[in-house]
Coordinates of C-alpha atoms and ligand atoms in Angstrom, one line a residue:
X1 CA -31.7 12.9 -8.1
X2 CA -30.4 10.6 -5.3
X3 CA -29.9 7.1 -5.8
X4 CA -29.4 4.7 -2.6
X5 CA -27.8 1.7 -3.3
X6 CA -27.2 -0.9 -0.5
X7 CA -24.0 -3.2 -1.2
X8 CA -24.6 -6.4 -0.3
X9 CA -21.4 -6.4 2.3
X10 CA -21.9 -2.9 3.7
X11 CA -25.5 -3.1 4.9
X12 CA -25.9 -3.0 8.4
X13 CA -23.5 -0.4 8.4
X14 CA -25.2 2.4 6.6
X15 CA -26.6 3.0 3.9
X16 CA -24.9 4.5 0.6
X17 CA -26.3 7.6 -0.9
X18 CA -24.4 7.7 -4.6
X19 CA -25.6 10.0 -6.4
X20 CA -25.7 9.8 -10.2
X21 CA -24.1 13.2 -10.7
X22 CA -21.0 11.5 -10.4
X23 CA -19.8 9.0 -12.6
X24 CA -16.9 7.3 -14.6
X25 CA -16.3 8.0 -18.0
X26 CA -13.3 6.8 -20.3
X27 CA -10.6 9.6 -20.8
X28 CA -10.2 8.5 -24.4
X29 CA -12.8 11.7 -26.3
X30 CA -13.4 9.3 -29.3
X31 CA -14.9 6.5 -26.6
X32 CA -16.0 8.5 -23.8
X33 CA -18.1 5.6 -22.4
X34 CA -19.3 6.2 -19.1
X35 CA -19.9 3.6 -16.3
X36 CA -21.8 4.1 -12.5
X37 CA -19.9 5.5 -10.0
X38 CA -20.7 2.7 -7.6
X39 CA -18.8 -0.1 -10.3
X40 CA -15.8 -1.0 -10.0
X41 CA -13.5 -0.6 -13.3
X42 CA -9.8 0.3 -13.8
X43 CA -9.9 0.1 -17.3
X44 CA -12.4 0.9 -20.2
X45 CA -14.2 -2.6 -21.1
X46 CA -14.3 -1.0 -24.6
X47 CA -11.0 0.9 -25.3
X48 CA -8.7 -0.3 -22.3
X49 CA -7.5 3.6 -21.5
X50 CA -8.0 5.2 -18.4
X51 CA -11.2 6.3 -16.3
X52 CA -12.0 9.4 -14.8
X53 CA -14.5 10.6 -12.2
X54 CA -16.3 13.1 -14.0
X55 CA -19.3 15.0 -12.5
X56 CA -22.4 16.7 -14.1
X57 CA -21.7 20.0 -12.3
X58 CA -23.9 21.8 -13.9
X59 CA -26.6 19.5 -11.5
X60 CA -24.2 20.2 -8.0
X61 CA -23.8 23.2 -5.9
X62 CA -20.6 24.4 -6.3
X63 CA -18.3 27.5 -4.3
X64 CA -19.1 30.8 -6.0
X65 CA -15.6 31.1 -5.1
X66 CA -12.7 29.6 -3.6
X67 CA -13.0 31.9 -0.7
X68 CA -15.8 30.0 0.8
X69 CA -13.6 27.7 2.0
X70 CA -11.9 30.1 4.1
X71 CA -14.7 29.6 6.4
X72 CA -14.1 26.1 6.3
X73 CA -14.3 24.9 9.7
X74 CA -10.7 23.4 10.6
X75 CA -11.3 23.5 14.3
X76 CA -15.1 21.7 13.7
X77 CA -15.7 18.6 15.8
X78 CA -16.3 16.8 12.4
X79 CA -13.8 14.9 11.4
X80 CA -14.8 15.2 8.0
X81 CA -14.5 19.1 8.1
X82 CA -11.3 19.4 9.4
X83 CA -9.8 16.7 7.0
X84 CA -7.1 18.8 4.2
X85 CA -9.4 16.4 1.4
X86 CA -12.7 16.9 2.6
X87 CA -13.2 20.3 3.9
X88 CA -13.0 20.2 -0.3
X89 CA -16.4 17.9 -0.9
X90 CA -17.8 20.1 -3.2
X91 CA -14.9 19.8 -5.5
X92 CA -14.8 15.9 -5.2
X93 CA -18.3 15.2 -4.6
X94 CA -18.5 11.4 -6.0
X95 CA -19.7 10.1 -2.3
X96 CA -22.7 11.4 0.5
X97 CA -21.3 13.0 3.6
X98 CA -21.9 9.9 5.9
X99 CA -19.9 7.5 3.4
X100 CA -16.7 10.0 3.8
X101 CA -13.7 8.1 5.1
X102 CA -11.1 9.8 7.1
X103 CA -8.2 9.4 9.1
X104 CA -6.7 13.0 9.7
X105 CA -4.9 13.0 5.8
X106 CA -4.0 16.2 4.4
X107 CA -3.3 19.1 7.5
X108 CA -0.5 20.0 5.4
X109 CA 1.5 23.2 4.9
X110 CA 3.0 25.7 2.9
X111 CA 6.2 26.9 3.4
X112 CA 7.9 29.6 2.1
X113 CA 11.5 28.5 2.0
X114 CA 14.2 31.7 0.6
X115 CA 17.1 29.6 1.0
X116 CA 16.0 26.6 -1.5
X117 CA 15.0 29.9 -3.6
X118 CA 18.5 31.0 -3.5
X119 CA 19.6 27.4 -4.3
X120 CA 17.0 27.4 -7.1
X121 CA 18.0 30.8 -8.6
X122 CA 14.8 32.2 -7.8
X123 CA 14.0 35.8 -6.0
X124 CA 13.1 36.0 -2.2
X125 CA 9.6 35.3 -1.6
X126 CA 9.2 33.4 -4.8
X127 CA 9.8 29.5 -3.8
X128 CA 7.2 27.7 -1.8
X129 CA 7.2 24.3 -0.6
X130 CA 4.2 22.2 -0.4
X131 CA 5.5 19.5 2.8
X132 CA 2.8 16.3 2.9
X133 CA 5.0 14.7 5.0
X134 CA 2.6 15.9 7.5
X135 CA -0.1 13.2 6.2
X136 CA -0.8 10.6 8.7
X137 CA 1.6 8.2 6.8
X138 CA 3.9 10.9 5.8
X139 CA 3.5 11.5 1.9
X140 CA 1.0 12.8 0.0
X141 CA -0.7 9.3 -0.8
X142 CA -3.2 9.7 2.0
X143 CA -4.7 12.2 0.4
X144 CA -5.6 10.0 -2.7
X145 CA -6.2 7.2 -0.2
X146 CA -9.0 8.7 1.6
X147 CA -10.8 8.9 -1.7
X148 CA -10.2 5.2 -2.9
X149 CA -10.9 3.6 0.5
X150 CA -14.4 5.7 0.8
X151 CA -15.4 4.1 -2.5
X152 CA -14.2 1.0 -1.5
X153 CA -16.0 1.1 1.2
X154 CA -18.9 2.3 -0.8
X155 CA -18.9 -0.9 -2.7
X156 CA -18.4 -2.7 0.3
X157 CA -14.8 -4.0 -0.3
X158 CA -13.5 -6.4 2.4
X159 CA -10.0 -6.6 1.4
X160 CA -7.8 -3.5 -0.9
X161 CA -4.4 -4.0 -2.5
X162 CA -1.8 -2.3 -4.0
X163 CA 1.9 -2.5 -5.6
X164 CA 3.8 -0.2 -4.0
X165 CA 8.0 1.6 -3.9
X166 CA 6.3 1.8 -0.4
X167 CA 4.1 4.8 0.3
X168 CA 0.8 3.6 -1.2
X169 CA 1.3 0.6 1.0
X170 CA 2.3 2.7 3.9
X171 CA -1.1 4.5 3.3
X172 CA -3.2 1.9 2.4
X173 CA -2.7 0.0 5.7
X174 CA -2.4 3.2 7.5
X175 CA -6.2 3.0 6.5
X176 CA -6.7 -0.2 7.3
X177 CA -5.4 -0.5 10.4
X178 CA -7.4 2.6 11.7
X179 CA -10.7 2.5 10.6
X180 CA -10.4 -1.9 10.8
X181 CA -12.8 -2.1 7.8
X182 CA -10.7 -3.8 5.8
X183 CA -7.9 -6.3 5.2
X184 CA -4.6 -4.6 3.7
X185 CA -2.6 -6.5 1.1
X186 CA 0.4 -5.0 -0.2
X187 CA 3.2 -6.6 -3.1
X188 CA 6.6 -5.2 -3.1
X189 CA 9.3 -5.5 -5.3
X190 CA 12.4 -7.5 -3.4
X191 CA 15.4 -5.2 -2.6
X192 CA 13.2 -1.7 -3.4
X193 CA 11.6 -0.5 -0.6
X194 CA 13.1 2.2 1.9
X195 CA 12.6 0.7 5.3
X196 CA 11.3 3.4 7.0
X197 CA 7.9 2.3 4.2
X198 CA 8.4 -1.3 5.0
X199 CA 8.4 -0.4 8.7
X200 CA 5.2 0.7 8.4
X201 CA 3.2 -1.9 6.2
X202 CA 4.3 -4.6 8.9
X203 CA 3.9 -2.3 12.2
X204 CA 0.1 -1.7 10.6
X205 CA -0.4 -4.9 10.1
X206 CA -0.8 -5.6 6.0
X207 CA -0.8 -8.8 4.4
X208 CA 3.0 -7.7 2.7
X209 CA 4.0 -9.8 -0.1
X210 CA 7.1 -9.7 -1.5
X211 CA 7.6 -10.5 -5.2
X212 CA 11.0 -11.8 -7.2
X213 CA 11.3 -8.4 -9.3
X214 CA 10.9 -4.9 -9.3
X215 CA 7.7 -2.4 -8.9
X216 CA 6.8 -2.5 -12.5
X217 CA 6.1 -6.6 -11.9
X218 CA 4.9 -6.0 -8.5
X219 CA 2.8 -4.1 -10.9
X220 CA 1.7 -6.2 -13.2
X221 CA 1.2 -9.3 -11.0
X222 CA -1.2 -7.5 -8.1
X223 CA -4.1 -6.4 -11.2
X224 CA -4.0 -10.1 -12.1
X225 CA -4.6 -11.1 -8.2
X226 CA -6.7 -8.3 -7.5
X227 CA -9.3 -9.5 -10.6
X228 CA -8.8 -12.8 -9.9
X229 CA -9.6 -13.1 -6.4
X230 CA -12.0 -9.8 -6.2
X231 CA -9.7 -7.5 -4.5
X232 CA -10.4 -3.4 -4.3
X233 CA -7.1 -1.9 -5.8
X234 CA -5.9 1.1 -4.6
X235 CA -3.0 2.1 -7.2
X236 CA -3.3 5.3 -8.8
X237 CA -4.9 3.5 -11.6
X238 CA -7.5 3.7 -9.3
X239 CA -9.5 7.0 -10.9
X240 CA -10.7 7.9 -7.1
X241 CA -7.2 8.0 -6.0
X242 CA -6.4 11.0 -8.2
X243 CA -9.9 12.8 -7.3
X244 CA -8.4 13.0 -3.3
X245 CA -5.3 14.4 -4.7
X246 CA -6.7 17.2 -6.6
X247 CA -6.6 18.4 -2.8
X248 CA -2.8 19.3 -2.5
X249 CA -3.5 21.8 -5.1
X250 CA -6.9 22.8 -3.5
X251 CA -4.4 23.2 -0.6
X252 CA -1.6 25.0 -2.3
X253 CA -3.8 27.5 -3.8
X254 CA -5.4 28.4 -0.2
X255 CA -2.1 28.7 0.9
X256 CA -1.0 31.5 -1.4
X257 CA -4.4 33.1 -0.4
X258 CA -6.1 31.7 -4.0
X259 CA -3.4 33.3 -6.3
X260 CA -2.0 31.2 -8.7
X261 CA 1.5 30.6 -9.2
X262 CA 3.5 30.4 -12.0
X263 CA 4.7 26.7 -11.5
X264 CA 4.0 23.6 -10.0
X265 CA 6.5 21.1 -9.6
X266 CA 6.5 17.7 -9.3
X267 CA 8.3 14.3 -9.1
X268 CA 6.9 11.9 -11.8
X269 CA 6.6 8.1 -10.9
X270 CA 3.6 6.5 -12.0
X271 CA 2.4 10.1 -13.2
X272 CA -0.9 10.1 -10.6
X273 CA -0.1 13.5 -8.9
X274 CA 0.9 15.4 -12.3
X275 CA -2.3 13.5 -13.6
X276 CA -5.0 14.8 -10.8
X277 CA -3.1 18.1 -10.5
X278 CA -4.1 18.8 -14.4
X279 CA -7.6 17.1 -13.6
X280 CA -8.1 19.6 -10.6
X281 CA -6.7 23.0 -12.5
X282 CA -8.9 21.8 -15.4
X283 CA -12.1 21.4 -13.0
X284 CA -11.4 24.8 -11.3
X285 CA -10.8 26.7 -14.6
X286 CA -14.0 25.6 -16.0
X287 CA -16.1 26.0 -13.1
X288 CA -14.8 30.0 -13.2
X289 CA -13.0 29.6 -9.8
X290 CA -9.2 30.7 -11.4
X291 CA -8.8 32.6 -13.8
X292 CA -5.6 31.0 -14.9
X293 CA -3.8 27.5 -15.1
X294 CA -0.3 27.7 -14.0
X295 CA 2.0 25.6 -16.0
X296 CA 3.4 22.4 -14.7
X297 CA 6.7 20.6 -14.9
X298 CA 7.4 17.1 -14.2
X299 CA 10.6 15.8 -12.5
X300 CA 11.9 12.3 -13.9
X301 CA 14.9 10.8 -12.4
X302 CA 17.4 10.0 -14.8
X303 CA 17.7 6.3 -13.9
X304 CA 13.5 6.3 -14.5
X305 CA 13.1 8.6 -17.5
X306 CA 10.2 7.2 -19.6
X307 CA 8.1 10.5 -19.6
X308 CA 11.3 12.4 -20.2
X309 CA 11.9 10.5 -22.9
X310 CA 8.7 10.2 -24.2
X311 CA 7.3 13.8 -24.0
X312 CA 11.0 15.8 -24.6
X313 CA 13.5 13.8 -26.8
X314 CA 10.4 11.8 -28.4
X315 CA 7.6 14.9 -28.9
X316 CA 4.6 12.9 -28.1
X317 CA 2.2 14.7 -26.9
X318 CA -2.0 14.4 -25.8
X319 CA -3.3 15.8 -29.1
X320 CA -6.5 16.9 -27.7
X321 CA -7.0 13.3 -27.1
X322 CA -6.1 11.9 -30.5
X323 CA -3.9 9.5 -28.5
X324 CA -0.8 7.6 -30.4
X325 CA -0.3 4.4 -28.2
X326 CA 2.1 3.2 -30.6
X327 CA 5.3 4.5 -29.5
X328 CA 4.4 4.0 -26.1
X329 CA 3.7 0.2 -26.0
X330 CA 6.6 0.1 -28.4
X331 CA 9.0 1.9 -26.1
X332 CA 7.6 -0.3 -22.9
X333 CA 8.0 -3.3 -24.9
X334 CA 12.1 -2.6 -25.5
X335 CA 12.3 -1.8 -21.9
X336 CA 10.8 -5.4 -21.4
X337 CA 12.7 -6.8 -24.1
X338 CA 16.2 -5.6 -23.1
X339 CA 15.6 -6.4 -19.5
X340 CA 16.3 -2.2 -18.4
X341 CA 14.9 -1.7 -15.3
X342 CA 14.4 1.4 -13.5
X343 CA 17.1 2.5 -11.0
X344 CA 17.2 5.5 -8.9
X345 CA 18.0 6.5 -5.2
X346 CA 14.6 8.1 -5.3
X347 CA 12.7 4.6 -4.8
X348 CA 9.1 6.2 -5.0
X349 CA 10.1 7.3 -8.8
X350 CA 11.6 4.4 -9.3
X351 CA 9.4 3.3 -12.2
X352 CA 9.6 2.4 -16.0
X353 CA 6.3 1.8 -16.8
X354 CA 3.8 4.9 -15.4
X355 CA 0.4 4.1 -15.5
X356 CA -1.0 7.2 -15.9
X357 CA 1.0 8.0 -18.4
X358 CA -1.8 9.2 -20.9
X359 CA -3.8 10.9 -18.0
X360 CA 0.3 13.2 -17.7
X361 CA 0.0 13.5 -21.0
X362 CA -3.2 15.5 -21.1
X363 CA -2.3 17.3 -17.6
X364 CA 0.7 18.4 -19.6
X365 CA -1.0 19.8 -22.4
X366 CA -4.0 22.2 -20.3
X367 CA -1.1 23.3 -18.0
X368 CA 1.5 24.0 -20.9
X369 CA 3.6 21.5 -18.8
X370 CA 7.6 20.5 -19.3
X371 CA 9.1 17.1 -18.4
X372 CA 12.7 17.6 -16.9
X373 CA 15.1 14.6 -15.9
X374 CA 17.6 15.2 -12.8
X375 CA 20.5 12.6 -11.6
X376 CA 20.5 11.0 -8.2
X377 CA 23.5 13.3 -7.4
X378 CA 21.1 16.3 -8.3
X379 CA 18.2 14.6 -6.3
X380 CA 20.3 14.0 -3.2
X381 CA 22.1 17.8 -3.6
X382 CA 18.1 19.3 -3.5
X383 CA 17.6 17.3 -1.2
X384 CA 20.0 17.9 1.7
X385 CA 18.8 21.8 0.4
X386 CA 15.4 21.1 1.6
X387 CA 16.7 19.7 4.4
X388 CA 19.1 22.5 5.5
X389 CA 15.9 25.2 4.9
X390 CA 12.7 23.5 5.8
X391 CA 10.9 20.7 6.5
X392 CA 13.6 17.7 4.7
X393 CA 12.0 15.4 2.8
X394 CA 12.9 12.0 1.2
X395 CA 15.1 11.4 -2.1
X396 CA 12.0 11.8 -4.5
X397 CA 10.9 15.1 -3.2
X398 CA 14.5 16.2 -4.2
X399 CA 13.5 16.1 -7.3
X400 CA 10.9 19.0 -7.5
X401 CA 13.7 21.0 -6.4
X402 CA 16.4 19.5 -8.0
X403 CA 14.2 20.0 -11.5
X404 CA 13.1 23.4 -10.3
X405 CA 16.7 24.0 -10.3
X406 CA 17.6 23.0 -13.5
X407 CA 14.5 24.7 -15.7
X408 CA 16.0 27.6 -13.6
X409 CA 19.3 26.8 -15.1
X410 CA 17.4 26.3 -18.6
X411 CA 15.8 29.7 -18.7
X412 CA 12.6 27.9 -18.5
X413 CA 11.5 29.2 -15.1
X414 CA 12.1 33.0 -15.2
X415 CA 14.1 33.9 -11.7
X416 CA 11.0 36.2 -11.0
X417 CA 8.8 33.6 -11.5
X418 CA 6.1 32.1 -8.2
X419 CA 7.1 28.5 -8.1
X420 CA 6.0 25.8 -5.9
X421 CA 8.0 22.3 -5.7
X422 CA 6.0 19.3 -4.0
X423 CA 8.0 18.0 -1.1
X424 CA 5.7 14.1 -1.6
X425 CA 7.3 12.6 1.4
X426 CA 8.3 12.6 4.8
X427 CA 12.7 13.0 5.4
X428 CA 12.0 9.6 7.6
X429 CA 11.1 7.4 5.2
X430 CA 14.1 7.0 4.1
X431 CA 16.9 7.2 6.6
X432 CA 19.6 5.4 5.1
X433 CA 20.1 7.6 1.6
X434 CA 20.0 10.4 4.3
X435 CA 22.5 8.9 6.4
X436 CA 24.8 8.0 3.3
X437 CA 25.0 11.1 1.9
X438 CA 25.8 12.9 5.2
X439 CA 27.6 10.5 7.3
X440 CA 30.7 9.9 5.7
X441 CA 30.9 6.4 6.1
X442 CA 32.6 5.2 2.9
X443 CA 31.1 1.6 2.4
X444 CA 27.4 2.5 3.4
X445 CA 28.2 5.6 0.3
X446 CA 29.5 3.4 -2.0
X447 CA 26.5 0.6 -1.8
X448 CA 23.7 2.9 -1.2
X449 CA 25.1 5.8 -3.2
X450 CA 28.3 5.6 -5.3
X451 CA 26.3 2.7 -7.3
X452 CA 24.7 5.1 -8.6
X453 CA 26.6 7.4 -9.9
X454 CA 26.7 9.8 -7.4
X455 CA 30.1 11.1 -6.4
X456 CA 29.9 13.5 -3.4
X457 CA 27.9 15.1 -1.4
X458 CA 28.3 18.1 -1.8
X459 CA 26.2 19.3 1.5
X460 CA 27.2 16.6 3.6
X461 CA 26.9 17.8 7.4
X462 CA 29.3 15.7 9.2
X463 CA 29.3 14.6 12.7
X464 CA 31.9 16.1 14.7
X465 CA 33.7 13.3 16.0
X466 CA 35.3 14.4 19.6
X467 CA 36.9 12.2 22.9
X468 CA 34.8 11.7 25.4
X469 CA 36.8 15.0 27.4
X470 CA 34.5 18.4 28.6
X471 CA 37.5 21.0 27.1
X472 CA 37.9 19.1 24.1
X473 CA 34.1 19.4 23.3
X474 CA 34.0 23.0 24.2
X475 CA 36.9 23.4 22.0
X476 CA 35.1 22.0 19.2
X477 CA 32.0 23.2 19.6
X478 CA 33.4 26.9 19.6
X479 CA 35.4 25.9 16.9
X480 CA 32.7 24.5 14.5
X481 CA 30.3 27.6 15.3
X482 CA 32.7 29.7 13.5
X483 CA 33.6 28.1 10.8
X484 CA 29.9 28.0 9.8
Ligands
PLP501 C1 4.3 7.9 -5.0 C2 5.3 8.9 -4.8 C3 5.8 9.7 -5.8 C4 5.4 9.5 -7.2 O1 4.1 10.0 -7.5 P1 3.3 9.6 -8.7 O2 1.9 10.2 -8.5 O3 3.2 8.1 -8.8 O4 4.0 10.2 -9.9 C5 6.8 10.6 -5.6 N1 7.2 10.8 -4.3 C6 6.8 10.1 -3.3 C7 7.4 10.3 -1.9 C8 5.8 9.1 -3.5 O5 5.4 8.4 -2.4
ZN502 ZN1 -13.0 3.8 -23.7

């Protein structure tokens, strides 16, 4: 039951198989309205919720078991085979082999780290770290990425947008740039964007425009352009993006040698990761690959706490699907209303209006998920944690194991439990919070840091400041070696 459909812009290149065991449906159960998967939607026309990319697998050939992909071939000459989202095509299988897009997203790895697990409160052994800084753009975006550009490029899209903190648009032009099938444009909030992100829009070449405001009207503004002018949008409102991200798990699990752990753990921003992880632990359950769903828990910062307070101090919850959009619009709507914006150190969380919140909501209720909030000073402590016992990572990545921490603290992680915290970015992308926590530079801590509440650093690894003299470095070098 192939269908080959030949986009007006992408003939010439090749043609599209899409087959129509993939499609889009509405998440909300009562509409359920399903739409091609070669159209191009990012809301319901009849409802307004959310789409998925849902599949009629009883129709596709899917693993007997999650072993299979063990044979996987990661040294293959194909591209596509080696990729960390494709070598899982059978679990994602909305395009045909030859449409698959790739740029090298997703060799990621898993690292067992004891002495976070020690910071944690957690046993030896029991605290892995899931590093996509390793992505080609250095978070975990690309992963999603490769999915949205390939149906982009399956509906012949000429130019893709996004809003971004700065790692979608890192991605998104990472894309562009390498493949050059398509123009990049990117709209940033002014003032909220790490540099080492911005760095990367510009060196790649995107269309960058910067907006009077914050993410959440970067936000706003690019799905009015984007309709307007015909643009592909890439935000995580984009259903495909979450269907490339069901990967990190795919991932996770293969690194633990298919058991699955007790806990995920996650940083919440515009709730896409928590959102696809639930999709893909649904997806797996059903289809009889695990035989359990571990449970989830979401990391808010506190300056960007509308799940927290939504899901924990509020109750809301999914209901199965019976979905109260009441308190939600009302609480966005006093956000608007008394001008509150989001403010954390952890830019890529930096958002007050998630809009996947409804999609969290559900990936919440199959994994039996909790919502924590952690301050800035907690984000930057996990942080410089990570960073002293593995891979580093940027402030939102703190958060996994800044929240991991504190559910620890809680009693709601047991210390015996199997945990893995999502390191979503690369230590680079962020140089300065790095720098002012560490350095010891009292103005750049103050602006950058004490702003925000955050009164020491509690890890800080300070240069050792020496004259230019050979005995006076020895001195302190021997010196410094035994203190530590
Ligand atoms: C985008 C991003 C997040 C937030 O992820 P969501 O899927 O939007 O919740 C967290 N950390 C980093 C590094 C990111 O780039
Ligand atoms: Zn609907």
């Amino acid at each position: 039951m192939i269908k080959l459909i030949f986009p007006e812009e992408a003939r010439g290149a090749c043609a599209v198989a899409v087959t129509d065991i993939a499609f889009q449906r509405c998440i909300a159960p009562h509409c359920g309205r399903t739409y091609a998967i070669d159209e191009v939607h990012l809301r319901c026309e009849s409802c307004g919720h959310l789409l998925d990319v849902d599949y009629d697998w009883d129709r596709l050939k899917v693993p007997q078991s999650l072993s299979e992909f063990d044979q996987s071939q990661r040294s293959s000459a194909d591209a596509r085979q080696r990729s960390g989202v494709w070598r899982y095509h059978s679990l994602l299988p909305f395009a045909s082999p030859e449409a698959l897009v790739t740029i090298g997203e997703g060799h990621t790895l898993l690292q067992p780290a004891d002495s976070v697990a020690r910071y944690v409160g957690l046993q030896a052994g029991g605290l892995h770290l899931q590093y996509e800084g390793m992505n080609p753009s250095g978070s975990f975006k690309d992963n999603g990425m490769a999915a949205a550009f390939t149906h982009a490029a399956m509906v012949g899209a000429k130019r893709a947008a996004c809003a971004s903190t700065g790692n979608t648009s890192a991605s998104l032009a990472a894309f562009c740039s390498v493949t050059q099938q398509m123009q990049a444009i990117i709209f940033i909030g002014s003032g909220k964007i790490a540099f080492g992100k911005l760095s990367q829009a510009l060196d790649y070449g995107a269309l960058t425009v910067q907006i009077e405001g914050d993410f959440d009207d970067a936000m706003r503004r690019v799905r009015e352009v984007a309709g307007k002018l015909g643009i592909y949008l890439v935000n995580s409102v984009n259903p495909f993006r979450l269907e490339g991200q069901k990967t990190v798990m795919f991932r996770v699990l293969q690194g633990l040698g298919w058991e699955v752990p007790d806990w995920v753990v996650v940083p919440g921003g515009n709730l896409g990761n928590s959102s696809s992880f639930g999709k893909a632990f649904t997806e797996l359950h059903a289809l009889g690959l695990i035989d359990r769903i571990p449970r989830l828990a979401v990391i808010n910062a506190a300056g960007a706490r509308t799940l927290y307070h939504l899901y924990e101090a509020q109750g809301l919850r999914w209901n199965g699907g019976t979905i109260q959009s009441d308190p939600v619009e009302g609480y966005f709507t006093q956000l608007d209303e008394s001008g509150k914006r989001a403010d954390t150190v952890a830019t890529a969380i930096e958002i007050n209006q998630p809009v996947n919140f409804y999609k969290c909501l559900r990936a919440l209720e199959v994994c039996d998920g909790v919502v924590c909030e952690v301050t800035d000073q907690e984000i930057l402590d996990g942080k410089a944690q990570v960073g002293a016992g593995g891979l580093g990572c940027e402030p939102a990545s703190g958060a996994s194991v800044a929240g991991a921490k504190k559910l620890r603290e809680q009693g709601v992680i047991a210390p015996s439990d199997r945990v893995v915290c999502v390191l979503t970015g690369h230590l680079l992308k962020d140089p300065d919070a790095t720098v002012a926590y560490h350095a010891g530079d009292q103005e750049m801590f103050d602006r950058i840091l004490g702003s925000r509440g955050v009164e020491r650093a509690r890890f800080a690894n300070r240069a050792v400041v020496v004259p230019n003299d050979l005995d006076r470095i020895v001195e302190a070098i021997e010196s410094e070696s035994q203190r530590n």
